[in-house]
Coordinates of C-alpha atoms and ligand atoms in Angstrom, one line a residue:
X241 CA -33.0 -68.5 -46.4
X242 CA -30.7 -71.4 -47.5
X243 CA -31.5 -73.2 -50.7
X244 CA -30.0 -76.0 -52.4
X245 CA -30.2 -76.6 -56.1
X246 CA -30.0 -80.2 -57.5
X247 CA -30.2 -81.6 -60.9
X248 CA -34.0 -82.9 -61.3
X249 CA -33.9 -86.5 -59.4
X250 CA -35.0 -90.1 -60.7
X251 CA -37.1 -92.2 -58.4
X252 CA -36.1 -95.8 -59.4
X253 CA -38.0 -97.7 -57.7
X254 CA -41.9 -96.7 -57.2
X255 CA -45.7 -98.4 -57.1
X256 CA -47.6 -95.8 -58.6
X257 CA -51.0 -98.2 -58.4
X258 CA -53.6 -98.1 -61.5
X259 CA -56.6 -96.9 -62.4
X260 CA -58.2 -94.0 -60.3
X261 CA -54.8 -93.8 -58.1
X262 CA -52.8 -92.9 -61.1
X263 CA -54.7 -89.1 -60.3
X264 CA -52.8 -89.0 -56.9
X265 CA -49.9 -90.8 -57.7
X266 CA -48.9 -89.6 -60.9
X267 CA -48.9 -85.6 -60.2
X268 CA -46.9 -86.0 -57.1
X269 CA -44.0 -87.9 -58.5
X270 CA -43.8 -85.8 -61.4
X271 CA -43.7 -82.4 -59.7
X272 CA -40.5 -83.6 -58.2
X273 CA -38.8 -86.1 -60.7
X274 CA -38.4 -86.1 -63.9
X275 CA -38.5 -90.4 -64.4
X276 CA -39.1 -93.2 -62.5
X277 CA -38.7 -96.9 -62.8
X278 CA -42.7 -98.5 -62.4
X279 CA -43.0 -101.3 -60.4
X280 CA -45.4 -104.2 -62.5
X281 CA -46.8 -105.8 -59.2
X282 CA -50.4 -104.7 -60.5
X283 CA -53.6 -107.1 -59.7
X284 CA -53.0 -108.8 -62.0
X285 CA -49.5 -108.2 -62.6
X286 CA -47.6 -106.6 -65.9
X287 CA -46.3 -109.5 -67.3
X288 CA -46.6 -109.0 -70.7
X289 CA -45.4 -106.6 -73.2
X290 CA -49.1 -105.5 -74.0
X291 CA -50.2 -104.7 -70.8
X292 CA -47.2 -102.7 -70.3
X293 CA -47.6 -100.5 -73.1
X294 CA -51.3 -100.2 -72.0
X295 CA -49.8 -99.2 -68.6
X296 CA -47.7 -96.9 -70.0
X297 CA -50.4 -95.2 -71.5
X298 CA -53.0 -94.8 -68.7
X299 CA -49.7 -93.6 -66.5
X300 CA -48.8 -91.2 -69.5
X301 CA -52.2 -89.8 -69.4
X302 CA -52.3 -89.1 -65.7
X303 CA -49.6 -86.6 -66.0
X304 CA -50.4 -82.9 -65.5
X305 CA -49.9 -80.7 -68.4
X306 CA -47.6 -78.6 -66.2
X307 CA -44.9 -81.2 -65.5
X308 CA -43.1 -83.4 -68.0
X309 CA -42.4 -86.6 -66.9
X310 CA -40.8 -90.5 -67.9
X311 CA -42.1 -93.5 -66.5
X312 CA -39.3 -96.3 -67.3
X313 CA -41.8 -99.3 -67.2
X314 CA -40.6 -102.8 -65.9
X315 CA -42.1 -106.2 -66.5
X316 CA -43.0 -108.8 -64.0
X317 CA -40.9 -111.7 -64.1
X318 CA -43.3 -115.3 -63.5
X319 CA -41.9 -119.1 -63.5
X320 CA -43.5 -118.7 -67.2
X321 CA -41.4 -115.9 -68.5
X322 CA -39.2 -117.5 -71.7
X323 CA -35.9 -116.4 -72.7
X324 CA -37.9 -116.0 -76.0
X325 CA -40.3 -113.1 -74.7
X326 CA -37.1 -111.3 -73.4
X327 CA -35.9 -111.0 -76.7
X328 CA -39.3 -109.7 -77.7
X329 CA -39.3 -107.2 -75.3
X330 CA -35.6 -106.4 -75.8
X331 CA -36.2 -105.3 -79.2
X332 CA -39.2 -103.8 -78.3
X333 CA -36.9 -100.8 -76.4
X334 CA -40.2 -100.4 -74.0
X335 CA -39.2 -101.7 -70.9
X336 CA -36.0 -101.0 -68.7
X337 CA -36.0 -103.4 -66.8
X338 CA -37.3 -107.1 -65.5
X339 CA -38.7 -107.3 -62.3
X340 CA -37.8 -110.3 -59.7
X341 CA -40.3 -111.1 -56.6
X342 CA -39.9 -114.3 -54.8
X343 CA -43.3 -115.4 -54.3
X344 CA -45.1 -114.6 -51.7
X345 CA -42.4 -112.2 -50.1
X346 CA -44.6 -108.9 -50.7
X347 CA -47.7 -107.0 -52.0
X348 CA -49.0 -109.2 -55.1
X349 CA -45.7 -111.3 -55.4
X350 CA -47.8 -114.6 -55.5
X351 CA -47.3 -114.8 -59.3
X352 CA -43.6 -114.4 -58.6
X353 CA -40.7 -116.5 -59.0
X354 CA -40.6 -119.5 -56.8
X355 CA -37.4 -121.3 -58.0
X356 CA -34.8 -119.2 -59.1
X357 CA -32.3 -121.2 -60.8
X358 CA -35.3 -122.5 -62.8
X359 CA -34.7 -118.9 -64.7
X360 CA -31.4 -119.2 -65.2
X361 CA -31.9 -119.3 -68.9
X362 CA -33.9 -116.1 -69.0
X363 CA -31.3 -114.3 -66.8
X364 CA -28.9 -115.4 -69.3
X365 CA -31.0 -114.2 -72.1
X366 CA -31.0 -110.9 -70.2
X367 CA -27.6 -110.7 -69.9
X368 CA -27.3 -111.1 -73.6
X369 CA -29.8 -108.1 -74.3
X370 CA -28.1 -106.1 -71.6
X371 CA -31.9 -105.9 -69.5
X372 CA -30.9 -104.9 -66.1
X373 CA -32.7 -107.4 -63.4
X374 CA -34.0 -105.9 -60.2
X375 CA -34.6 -107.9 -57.7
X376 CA -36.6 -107.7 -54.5
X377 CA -33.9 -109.3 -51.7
X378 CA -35.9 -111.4 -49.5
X379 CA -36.2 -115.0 -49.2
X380 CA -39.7 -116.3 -49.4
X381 CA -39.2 -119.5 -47.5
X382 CA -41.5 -118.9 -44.4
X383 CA -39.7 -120.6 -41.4
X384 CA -37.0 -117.8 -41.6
X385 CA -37.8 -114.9 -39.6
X386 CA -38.7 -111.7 -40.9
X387 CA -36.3 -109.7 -39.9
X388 CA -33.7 -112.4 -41.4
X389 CA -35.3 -112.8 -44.4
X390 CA -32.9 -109.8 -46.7
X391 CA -29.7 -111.1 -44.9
X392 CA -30.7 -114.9 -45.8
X393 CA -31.1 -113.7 -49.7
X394 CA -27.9 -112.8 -49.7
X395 CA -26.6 -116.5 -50.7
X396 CA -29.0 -116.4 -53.6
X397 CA -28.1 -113.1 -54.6
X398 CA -24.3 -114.2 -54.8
X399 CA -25.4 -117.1 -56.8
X400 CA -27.0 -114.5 -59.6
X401 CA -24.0 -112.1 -59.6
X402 CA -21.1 -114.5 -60.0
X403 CA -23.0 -116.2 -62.6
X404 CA -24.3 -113.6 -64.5
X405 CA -21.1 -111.5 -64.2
X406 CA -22.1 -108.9 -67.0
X407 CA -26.0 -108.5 -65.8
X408 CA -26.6 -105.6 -64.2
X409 CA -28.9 -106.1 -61.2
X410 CA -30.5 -103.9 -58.7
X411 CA -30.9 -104.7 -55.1
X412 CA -33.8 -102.9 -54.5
X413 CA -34.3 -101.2 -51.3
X414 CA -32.1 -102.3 -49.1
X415 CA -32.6 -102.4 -45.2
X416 CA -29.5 -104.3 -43.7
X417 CA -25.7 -103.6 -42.9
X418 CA -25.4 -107.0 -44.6
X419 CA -26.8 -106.1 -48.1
X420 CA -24.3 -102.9 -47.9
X421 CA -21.6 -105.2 -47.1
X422 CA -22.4 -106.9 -50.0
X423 CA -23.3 -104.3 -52.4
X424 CA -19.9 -103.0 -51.5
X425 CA -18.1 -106.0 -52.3
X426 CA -19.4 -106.6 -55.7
X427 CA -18.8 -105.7 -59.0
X428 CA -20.0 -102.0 -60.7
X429 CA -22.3 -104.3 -62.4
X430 CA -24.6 -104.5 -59.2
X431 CA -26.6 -101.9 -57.3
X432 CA -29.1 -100.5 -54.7
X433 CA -31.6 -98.7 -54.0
X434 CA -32.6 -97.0 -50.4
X435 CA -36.0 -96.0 -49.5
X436 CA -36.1 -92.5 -47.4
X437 CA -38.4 -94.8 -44.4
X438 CA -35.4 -96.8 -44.2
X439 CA -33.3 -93.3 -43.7
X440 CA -35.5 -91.9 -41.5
X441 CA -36.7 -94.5 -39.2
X442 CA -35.9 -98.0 -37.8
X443 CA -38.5 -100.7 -36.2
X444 CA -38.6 -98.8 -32.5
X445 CA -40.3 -96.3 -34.8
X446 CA -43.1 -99.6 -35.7
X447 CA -43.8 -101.2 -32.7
X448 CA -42.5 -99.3 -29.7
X449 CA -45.1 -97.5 -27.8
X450 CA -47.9 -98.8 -30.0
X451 CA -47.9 -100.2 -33.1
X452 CA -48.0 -98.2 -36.2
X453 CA -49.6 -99.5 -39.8
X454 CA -48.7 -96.9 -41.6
X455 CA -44.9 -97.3 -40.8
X456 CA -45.1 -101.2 -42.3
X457 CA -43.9 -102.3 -45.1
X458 CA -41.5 -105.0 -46.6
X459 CA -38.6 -105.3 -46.5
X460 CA -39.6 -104.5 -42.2
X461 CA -37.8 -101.7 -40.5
X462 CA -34.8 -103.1 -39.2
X463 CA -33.0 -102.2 -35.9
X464 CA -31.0 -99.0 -35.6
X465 CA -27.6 -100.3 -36.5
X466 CA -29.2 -101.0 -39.8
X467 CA -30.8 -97.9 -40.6
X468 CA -27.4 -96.4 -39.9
X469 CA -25.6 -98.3 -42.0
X470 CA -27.7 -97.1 -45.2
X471 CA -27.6 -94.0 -43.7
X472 CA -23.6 -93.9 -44.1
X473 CA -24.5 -95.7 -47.3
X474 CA -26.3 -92.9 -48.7
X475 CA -24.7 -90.4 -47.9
X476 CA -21.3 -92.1 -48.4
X477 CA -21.0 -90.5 -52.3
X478 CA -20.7 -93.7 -53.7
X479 CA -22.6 -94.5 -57.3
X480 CA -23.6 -97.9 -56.1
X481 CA -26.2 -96.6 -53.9
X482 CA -29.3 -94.4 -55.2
X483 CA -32.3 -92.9 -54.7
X484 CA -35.7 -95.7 -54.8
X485 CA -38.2 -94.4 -52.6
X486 CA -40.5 -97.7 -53.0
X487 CA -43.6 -95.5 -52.2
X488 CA -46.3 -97.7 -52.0
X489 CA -49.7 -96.5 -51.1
X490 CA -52.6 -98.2 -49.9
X491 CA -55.9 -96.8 -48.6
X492 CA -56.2 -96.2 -44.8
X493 CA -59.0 -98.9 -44.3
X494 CA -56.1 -101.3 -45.6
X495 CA -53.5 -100.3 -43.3
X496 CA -55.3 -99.9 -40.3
X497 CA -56.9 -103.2 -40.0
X498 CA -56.4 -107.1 -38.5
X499 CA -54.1 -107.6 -41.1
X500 CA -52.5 -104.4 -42.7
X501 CA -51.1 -104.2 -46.1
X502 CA -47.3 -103.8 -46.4
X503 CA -46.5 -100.0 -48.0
X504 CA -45.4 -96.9 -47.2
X505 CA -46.4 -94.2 -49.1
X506 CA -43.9 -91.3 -49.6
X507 CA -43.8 -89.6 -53.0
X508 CA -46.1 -86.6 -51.5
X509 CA -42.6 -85.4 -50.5
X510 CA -40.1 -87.7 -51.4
X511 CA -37.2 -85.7 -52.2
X512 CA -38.1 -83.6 -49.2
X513 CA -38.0 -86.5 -47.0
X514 CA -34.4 -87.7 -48.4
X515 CA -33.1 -84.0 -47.8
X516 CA -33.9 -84.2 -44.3
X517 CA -32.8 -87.2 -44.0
X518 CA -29.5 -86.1 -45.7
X519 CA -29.3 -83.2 -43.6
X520 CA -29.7 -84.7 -40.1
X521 CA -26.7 -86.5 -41.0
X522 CA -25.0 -83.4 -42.0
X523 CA -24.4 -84.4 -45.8
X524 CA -26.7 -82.2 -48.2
X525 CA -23.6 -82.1 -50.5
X526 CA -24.0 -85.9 -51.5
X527 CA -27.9 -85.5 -52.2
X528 CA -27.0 -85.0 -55.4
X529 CA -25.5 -88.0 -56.7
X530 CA -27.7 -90.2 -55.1
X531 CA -30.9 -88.7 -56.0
X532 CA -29.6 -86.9 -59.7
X533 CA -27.1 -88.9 -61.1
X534 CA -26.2 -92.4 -60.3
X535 CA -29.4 -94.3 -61.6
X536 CA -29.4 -92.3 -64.5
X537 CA -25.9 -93.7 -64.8
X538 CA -26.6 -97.3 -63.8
X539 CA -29.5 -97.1 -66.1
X540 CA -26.9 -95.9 -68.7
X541 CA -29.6 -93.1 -69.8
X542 CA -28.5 -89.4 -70.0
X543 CA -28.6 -87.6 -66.5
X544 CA -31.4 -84.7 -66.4
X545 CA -30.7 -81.1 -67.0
X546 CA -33.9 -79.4 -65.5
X547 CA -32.8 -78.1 -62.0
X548 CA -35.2 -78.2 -58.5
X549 CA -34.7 -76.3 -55.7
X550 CA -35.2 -77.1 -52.3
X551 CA -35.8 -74.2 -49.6
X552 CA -35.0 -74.0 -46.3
X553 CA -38.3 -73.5 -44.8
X554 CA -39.9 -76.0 -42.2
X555 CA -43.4 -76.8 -43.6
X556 CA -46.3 -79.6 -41.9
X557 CA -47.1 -82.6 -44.1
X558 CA -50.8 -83.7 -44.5
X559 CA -52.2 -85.6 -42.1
X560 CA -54.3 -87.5 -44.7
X561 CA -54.3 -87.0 -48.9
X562 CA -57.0 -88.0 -51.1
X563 CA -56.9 -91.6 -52.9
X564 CA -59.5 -92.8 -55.0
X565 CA -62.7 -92.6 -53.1
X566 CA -60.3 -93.0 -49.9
X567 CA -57.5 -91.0 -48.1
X568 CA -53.9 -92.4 -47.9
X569 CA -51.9 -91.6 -44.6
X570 CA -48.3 -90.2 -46.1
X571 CA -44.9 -90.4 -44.3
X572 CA -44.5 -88.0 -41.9
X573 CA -48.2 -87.3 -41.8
X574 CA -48.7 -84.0 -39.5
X575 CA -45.2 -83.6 -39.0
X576 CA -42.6 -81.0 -40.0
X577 CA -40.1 -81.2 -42.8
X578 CA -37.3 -78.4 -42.7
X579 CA -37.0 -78.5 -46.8
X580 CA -39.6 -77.5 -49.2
X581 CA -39.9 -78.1 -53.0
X582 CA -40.1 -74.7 -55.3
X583 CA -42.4 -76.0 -57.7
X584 CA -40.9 -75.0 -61.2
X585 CA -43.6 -75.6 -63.6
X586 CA -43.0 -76.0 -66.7
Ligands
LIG231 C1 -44.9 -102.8 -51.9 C2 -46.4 -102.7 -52.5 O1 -47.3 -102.4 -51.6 O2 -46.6 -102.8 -53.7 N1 -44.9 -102.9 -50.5 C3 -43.9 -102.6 -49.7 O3 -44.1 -102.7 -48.5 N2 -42.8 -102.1 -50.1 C4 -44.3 -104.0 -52.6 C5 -42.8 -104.1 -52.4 O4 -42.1 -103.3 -53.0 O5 -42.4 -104.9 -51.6
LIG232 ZN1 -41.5 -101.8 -54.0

């Protein structure tokens, strides 16, 4: 049987919900990685330094006793947020990093940001305190199309990086050839992540032959071209580009309805899901570096030293997993993945 051994992985970019979610959310990230970067887009959102420790805490106490794991926690950045609270939180050495949502572009972003030069002076506080700013790439003006909306950011996103030259920023999940493009062109100092839907799938996968909830979310599935760009991306070895798998559940009544929530919900097998993603396009060798190594380097924290191992050995995802007093419809739901987790227990 083949098997592949990688350094434990980082998820940098994941919703793991509140409350009684945190019992399905938390043990399946942490049997895989050993830290991820929390998304703050509660209800109502982590925008302050208490509620994140508070977070923290009900997150830290979700966690089996079997597994160890980090959550990095991120704040929610609002038109309100003071270049005096980031050097609060600086000091503080609780948060990682400051999260951007244009209002209105995704799941609770209404608190978000709605003019972004108006936080020009908190990006430049930032920069100071070296607090790296991820940014979810999408404009929120809603004339543009949404399939436009990530390639029409880009002018915005320009505007940050040439101004804030020494702020390290995130481009979080990326879905275009564009965004590589520009990723590419840009200094060390900026970033991306890629989700495995965005691998594994493109928007014939949504809406052709029926239309899917449970394969919507934001940024949309874009057209094939796209999704092999960030294929080539991924896979390309290149420490710009790591693992984010933006899992994002939400209950089945509130995907399959009128008006579905955005979300896709992937950490029941995320690492599994990038392996076969990396393995269709014949590049196991560079699963590595993009899931094991390159945020821990962006992040400028030390890379694990715990190994997983992945087996070759096709196994059938669930078609449904328990959430809260609901189920949750997972990626890939009763389909077969050809790598499988050994769970090493601590
Ligand atoms: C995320 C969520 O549900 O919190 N949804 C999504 O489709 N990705 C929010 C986000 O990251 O956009
Ligand atoms: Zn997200």
């Amino acid at each position: 049987m083949k098997t592949v051994q990688l350094t434990q992985p980082d998820d940098a970019h994941l919703h793991l919900r509140d409350g009684v979610y945190l019992k399905t959310t938390v043990p399946a990230t942490a049997k895989q990685f050993a830290r991820a970067i929390v998304m703050p887009n509660l209800k109502p959102p982590v925008t302050t330094l208490d509620a994140l420790i508070a977070y923290k805490a009900r997150i830290l106490s979700a966690i089996p006793a079997e597994f160890s794991f980090e959550p990095l926690m991120t704040l929610y950045l609002t038109d309100s947020t003071t270049p005096q609270q980031i050097a609060e939180v600086a000091a503080s050495k609780e948060v990682t990093a400051i999260k951007l949502y244009p209002a209105g572009v995704t799941t609770h972003s209404e608190a978000g940001v709605k003019e972004l030069t108006q936080l020009y002076p908190v990006f430049a506080a930032m920069e100071a305190y070296d607090l790296p700013l991820l940014i979810h790439g999408e404009t929120s003006d809603p004339t543009v199309d949404i399939f436009d909306r990530e390639r029409y950011f880009l002018d915005q996103m320009e505007s940050i990086v040439q101004k804030f030259t020494q702020l390290r920023v995130v481009f979080e999940h990326i879905t275009t050839q564009e965004a590589v493009q520009f990723v590419l062109s840009a200094s060390d100092h900026l970033a991306a992540t890629i989700t495995p839907h965005h691998l594994l799938l493109n928007r014939n996968h949504l809406l052709s032959g029926g239309i899917r909830p449970h394969y919507y979310c934001l940024p949309v599935l874009k057209r094939r071209q796209h999704q092999e760009a960030l294929l080539a991306a991924a896979t390309s070895g290149n420490k710009k580009f790591f693992l984010g798998t933006d899992s994002a559940p939400h209950t089945v009544s509130t995907k399959e309805a009128a008006c579905g929530c955005a979300g896709i919900y992937s950490a029941h097998a995320a690492i599994e899901l990038y392996a076969e993603a990396f393995d269709r396009a014949g590049a196991l060798d560079k699963l590595e570096g993009f899931a094991s190594h390159y945020a821990a380097d962006f992040y400028r924290i030390a890379r694990n030293t715990q190994q997983i191992t992945l087996i070759q050995k096709p196994w059938k995802v669930a078609k449904a997993l328990p959430f809260g007093d609901e189920i949750v419809v997972p990626l890939w739901a009763g389909d077969s993945l050809n790598w499988q987790l050994l769970e090493n227990r601590e």
